[in-house]
Tab-separated table of C-alpha atoms and ligand atoms in Angstrom:
chain	number	residue	atom	x	y	z
A	1	MET	CA	-36.853	-6.135	2.108
A	2	ASP	CA	-40.215	-4.638	2.431
A	3	ALA	CA	-43.233	-7.543	2.161
A	4	LEU	CA	-45.009	-6.096	-0.605
A	5	LYS	CA	-41.978	-5.358	-2.551
A	6	ALA	CA	-40.893	-8.881	-2.480
A	7	LEU	CA	-44.507	-9.962	-3.146
A	8	HIS	CA	-44.733	-7.764	-6.033
A	9	GLU	CA	-41.274	-8.232	-7.822
A	10	ARG	CA	-40.746	-11.983	-7.235
A	11	VAL	CA	-39.606	-13.956	-9.789
A	12	SER	CA	-38.572	-17.737	-10.425
A	13	VAL	CA	-34.883	-17.996	-11.366
A	14	PRO	CA	-33.921	-21.007	-13.130
A	15	ARG	CA	-30.194	-20.614	-13.670
A	16	LEU	CA	-28.740	-20.806	-10.122
A	17	THR	CA	-25.241	-21.312	-8.742
A	18	GLY	CA	-23.300	-21.807	-5.233
A	19	PRO	CA	-22.963	-20.877	-2.692
A	20	ALA	CA	-26.160	-22.732	-0.932
A	21	PRO	CA	-27.867	-20.525	1.329
A	22	THR	CA	-26.161	-20.019	4.631
A	23	GLN	CA	-27.570	-21.530	7.631
A	24	ALA	CA	-29.101	-17.948	8.632
A	25	GLN	CA	-30.667	-17.791	5.369
A	26	ARG	CA	-32.226	-21.497	5.784
A	27	GLU	CA	-33.672	-20.511	9.039
A	28	ALA	CA	-35.327	-17.732	7.652
A	29	LEU	CA	-36.679	-19.794	4.669
A	30	PHE	CA	-37.792	-22.410	6.774
A	31	ARG	CA	-39.537	-20.472	9.342
A	32	ALA	CA	-41.138	-18.658	6.369
A	33	ALA	CA	-42.613	-22.004	5.258
A	34	LEU	CA	-43.828	-22.944	8.602
A	35	ARG	CA	-45.840	-19.723	8.898
A	36	ALA	CA	-48.055	-21.334	5.955
A	37	PRO	CA	-51.986	-21.211	6.840
A	38	ASP	CA	-52.867	-24.683	7.867
A	39	HIS	CA	-56.253	-25.780	8.346
A	40	ALA	CA	-56.807	-27.195	11.779
A	41	TYR	CA	-53.018	-26.926	12.392
A	42	LEU	CA	-52.267	-30.452	10.913
A	43	ARG	CA	-48.741	-29.272	9.822
A	44	PRO	CA	-49.387	-31.746	6.595
A	45	TRP	CA	-45.835	-31.325	5.451
A	46	ARG	CA	-42.476	-32.357	5.703
A	47	PHE	CA	-39.240	-30.988	3.799
A	48	LEU	CA	-36.080	-32.871	2.414
A	49	VAL	CA	-32.959	-30.629	2.414
A	50	VAL	CA	-30.761	-32.090	-0.433
A	51	GLU	CA	-27.148	-30.775	-1.064
A	52	GLY	CA	-23.605	-31.895	-2.245
A	53	ASP	CA	-23.361	-35.545	-2.603
A	54	GLY	CA	-27.257	-36.010	-1.944
A	55	LEU	CA	-27.790	-33.831	-5.322
A	56	GLU	CA	-25.615	-36.409	-6.987
A	57	ARG	CA	-27.656	-39.145	-5.504
A	58	LEU	CA	-30.709	-37.888	-6.117
A	59	GLY	CA	-29.486	-37.580	-10.091
A	60	GLU	CA	-28.879	-41.553	-9.728
A	61	LEU	CA	-32.409	-41.992	-8.285
A	62	PHE	CA	-33.955	-39.756	-11.426
A	63	GLY	CA	-31.478	-41.717	-13.795
A	64	ARG	CA	-33.204	-45.232	-12.327
A	65	ALA	CA	-36.737	-43.909	-12.558
A	66	ALA	CA	-35.978	-42.998	-16.366
A	67	LEU	CA	-34.339	-46.178	-16.923
A	68	SER	CA	-37.326	-47.855	-15.160
A	69	ASP	CA	-39.595	-46.419	-17.934
A	70	CYS	CA	-37.279	-47.207	-20.785
A	71	ALA	CA	-34.275	-49.700	-20.246
A	72	ASP	CA	-32.886	-48.360	-23.824
A	73	ILE	CA	-32.640	-44.798	-23.194
A	74	THR	CA	-29.109	-42.856	-24.771
A	75	THR	CA	-26.594	-42.279	-22.431
A	76	GLU	CA	-26.991	-38.630	-23.313
A	77	THR	CA	-30.778	-38.937	-21.951
A	78	LEU	CA	-29.642	-40.641	-18.868
A	79	ALA	CA	-26.883	-38.197	-17.977
A	80	ARG	CA	-29.489	-35.523	-18.541
A	81	TYR	CA	-31.973	-36.994	-15.836
A	82	GLN	CA	-28.705	-37.238	-13.490
A	83	GLY	CA	-27.819	-33.648	-13.860
A	84	LEU	CA	-31.436	-32.362	-13.098
A	85	PRO	CA	-30.522	-31.916	-9.452
A	86	LEU	CA	-27.212	-30.453	-10.233
A	87	ARG	CA	-28.724	-27.357	-11.677
A	88	ALA	CA	-28.577	-25.513	-7.985
A	89	PRO	CA	-26.435	-25.917	-5.017
A	90	MET	CA	-29.403	-27.012	-2.874
A	91	MET	CA	-32.921	-28.468	-3.114
A	92	VAL	CA	-35.680	-28.463	-0.677
A	93	ILE	CA	-38.182	-31.292	-1.343
A	94	ALA	CA	-41.565	-30.438	-0.215
A	95	ILE	CA	-43.939	-33.300	0.568
A	96	SER	CA	-47.411	-33.075	1.995
A	97	CYS	CA	-48.501	-35.558	4.511
A	98	HIS	CA	-52.112	-36.519	4.083
A	99	GLN	CA	-53.661	-36.904	7.766
A	100	ALA	CA	-57.293	-38.141	8.024
A	101	HIS	CA	-59.630	-35.175	9.442
A	102	PRO	CA	-63.067	-34.691	9.393
A	103	LYS	CA	-62.988	-31.060	7.992
A	104	VAL	CA	-59.609	-30.926	6.123
A	105	PRO	CA	-59.556	-32.853	2.721
A	106	GLU	CA	-56.411	-33.757	1.151
A	107	ILE	CA	-56.604	-30.838	-1.273
A	108	GLU	CA	-56.289	-28.450	1.748
A	109	GLN	CA	-53.109	-30.150	3.034
A	110	ASP	CA	-51.671	-30.233	-0.493
A	111	LEU	CA	-52.220	-26.212	-0.928
A	112	ALA	CA	-51.009	-25.804	3.056
A	113	CYS	CA	-47.785	-27.165	1.722
A	114	GLY	CA	-47.944	-25.548	-1.639
A	115	VAL	CA	-48.071	-22.059	0.306
A	116	ALA	CA	-45.408	-23.147	2.473
A	117	VAL	CA	-43.202	-23.587	-0.859
A	118	GLY	CA	-44.499	-20.127	-1.880
A	119	ASN	CA	-43.474	-18.390	1.462
A	120	MET	CA	-39.704	-20.095	0.751
A	121	LEU	CA	-40.188	-18.473	-2.893
A	122	LEU	CA	-40.594	-15.217	-1.151
A	123	ALA	CA	-38.337	-15.370	1.412
A	124	ALA	CA	-35.838	-16.565	-0.993
A	125	HIS	CA	-36.244	-13.467	-3.287
A	126	ALA	CA	-36.367	-10.946	-0.095
A	127	LEU	CA	-33.185	-12.755	0.825
A	128	GLY	CA	-31.378	-12.136	-2.310
A	129	LEU	CA	-31.632	-15.804	-3.571
A	130	GLY	CA	-32.623	-17.263	-6.414
A	131	ALA	CA	-35.267	-20.140	-6.417
A	132	VAL	CA	-37.828	-22.011	-8.784
A	133	TRP	CA	-40.411	-24.385	-7.812
A	134	ARG	CA	-40.325	-27.597	-10.442
A	135	THR	CA	-42.368	-30.854	-10.529
A	136	GLY	CA	-42.327	-32.755	-13.594
A	137	GLU	CA	-42.913	-36.331	-14.168
A	138	LEU	CA	-40.343	-37.251	-11.577
A	139	ALA	CA	-42.297	-35.938	-8.914
A	140	TYR	CA	-45.143	-38.294	-9.316
A	141	HIS	CA	-42.909	-41.151	-10.309
A	142	PRO	CA	-43.358	-44.447	-8.377
A	143	VAL	CA	-39.207	-45.171	-8.198
A	144	VAL	CA	-38.619	-41.477	-7.115
A	145	ARG	CA	-41.388	-41.666	-4.435
A	146	GLU	CA	-39.963	-44.857	-3.168
A	147	GLY	CA	-35.971	-43.538	-3.346
A	148	LEU	CA	-37.198	-40.804	-1.190
A	149	GLY	CA	-39.125	-42.681	1.321
A	150	VAL	CA	-42.606	-41.120	0.342
A	151	ALA	CA	-45.486	-42.813	2.189
A	152	ASP	CA	-48.788	-43.829	0.498
A	153	ASN	CA	-50.487	-40.883	2.524
A	154	GLU	CA	-48.077	-38.519	0.997
A	155	ARG	CA	-47.256	-36.276	-1.907
A	156	ILE	CA	-44.354	-34.508	-3.458
A	157	ILE	CA	-45.270	-31.019	-4.069
A	158	ALA	CA	-42.157	-29.091	-5.131
A	159	PHE	CA	-38.617	-29.667	-5.992
A	160	LEU	CA	-37.619	-26.191	-4.945
A	161	TYR	CA	-34.367	-25.417	-6.303
A	162	LEU	CA	-32.524	-22.647	-4.301
A	163	GLY	CA	-29.249	-20.815	-4.817
A	164	GLN	CA	-27.203	-17.467	-6.151
A	165	PRO	CA	-29.046	-15.889	-9.136
A	166	LEU	CA	-27.064	-16.538	-12.321
A	167	GLY	CA	-27.355	-13.623	-14.362
A	168	ALA	CA	-29.796	-10.899	-14.570
A	169	ARG	CA	-33.319	-11.636	-13.312
A	170	LYS	CA	-35.945	-11.890	-15.809
A	171	ALA	CA	-38.432	-8.767	-16.701
A	172	LEU	CA	-41.595	-8.898	-14.447
A	173	PRO	CA	-44.600	-10.150	-16.655
A	174	GLU	CA	-47.384	-7.654	-17.119
A	175	LEU	CA	-50.465	-8.452	-15.802
A	176	THR	CA	-53.502	-6.421	-15.481
A	177	VAL	CA	-55.637	-6.892	-12.285
A	178	GLU	CA	-58.944	-6.176	-13.769
A	179	ASP	CA	-58.435	-9.498	-16.295
A	180	TYR	CA	-58.342	-11.710	-13.105
A	181	PHE	CA	-60.419	-9.959	-10.459
A	182	GLN	CA	-64.111	-9.092	-10.855
A	183	THR	CA	-66.759	-7.966	-8.796
A	184	TRP	CA	-69.603	-10.543	-7.844
A	185	GLY	CA	-73.006	-10.034	-6.333
B	201	FMN	C1	-46.755	-26.933	-8.906
B	201	FMN	C2	-45.922	-26.148	-9.912
B	201	FMN	C3	-44.870	-27.026	-10.682
B	201	FMN	C4	-44.040	-26.345	-11.370
B	201	FMN	N1	-43.323	-27.200	-12.111
B	201	FMN	C5	-42.403	-26.564	-13.285
B	201	FMN	C6	-41.370	-27.512	-13.829
B	201	FMN	O1	-41.718	-28.391	-13.250
B	201	FMN	N2	-40.483	-26.948	-14.588
B	201	FMN	C7	-40.735	-25.504	-14.912
B	201	FMN	O2	-40.102	-25.060	-15.710
B	201	FMN	N3	-41.548	-24.830	-14.169
B	201	FMN	C8	-42.285	-25.259	-13.108
B	201	FMN	N4	-43.158	-24.242	-12.656
B	201	FMN	C9	-43.295	-22.948	-12.947
B	201	FMN	C10	-42.373	-22.276	-12.478
B	201	FMN	O3	-41.672	-22.612	-11.022
B	201	FMN	C11	-42.600	-20.669	-12.401
B	201	FMN	O4	-43.523	-20.614	-11.342
B	201	FMN	C12	-42.793	-20.114	-13.676
B	201	FMN	O5	-42.230	-20.361	-14.834
B	201	FMN	C13	-43.222	-18.469	-13.789
B	201	FMN	O6	-42.215	-18.097	-13.507
B	201	FMN	P1	-42.417	-16.995	-12.283
B	201	FMN	O7	-42.595	-17.631	-11.040
B	201	FMN	O8	-41.283	-16.216	-12.519
B	201	FMN	O9	-43.750	-16.028	-12.682
B	201	FMN	C14	-44.332	-24.899	-11.510
B	201	FMN	C15	-44.731	-24.391	-11.083
B	201	FMN	C16	-45.807	-24.696	-9.867
B	201	FMN	C17	-46.724	-23.929	-9.436
C-alpha cells in the first residue's frame, strides 16, 4: 500500500480475531517500529509479544491487579479483567526505557516509543491487519508493572492489540486541516 494512503486512511480496529500476524507480517511490523525517530539513537524501548497461553496469563495478571484494588469485586468484573487480553490473537506491549542523557529528557524517550507504536499501527493497516492502541489504568498499575517485569526507569506506553479485522472498518472521521494548522509569524 502507498505510504500516504496508509497515513490518510488508517483507523483503529477494536474488534479483532485470529489468526495472529504471520512471521513475515511481524517482521514488517517490528521493523516499522524500529524506524521511529529517536533522539541520540538511545533506542529507548522494548516490546513484549504476547499470544496464545501468554494472553491467558496476562488476563490473570490483570485480574490480580483488579483484586489488589478491591478484594470483593464480583466474579463478573474479575472475568471482564481476565478477558481483556483475549480481545485479539496477539498483543505487543510497548515499554519505554528511560536512559539518563543530558539532551534527551524522559518525555522525548516516551515520544520515540509512542512513534514506534504509531508506526506499527500504520504498518498493520498497510498489511491489511487490524490494530488498536490501548492503555487504561492497567498500563500504570503497580501489579501489572511488576508482573511484566517493568523496571523503575520504564513505562508501559501501549498495549497494542493486533489481529484480523472483524467486520467493516469504521468510517474515517472528517477533520479540517485549517482547524488545527495555523500560520505563525
Ligand atoms: C496513548 C493512547 C492510549 C489509548 N488508550 C486507549 C484505551 O485504553 N482504550 C481505548 O478505547 N482507546 C484508547 N486509545 C485511543 C484509540 O487507540 C484510538 O486512537 C481512538 O479510538 C481513535 O480511533 P482512530 O485511531 O481510528 O482515529 C488510546 C490512544 C492513545 C494514543
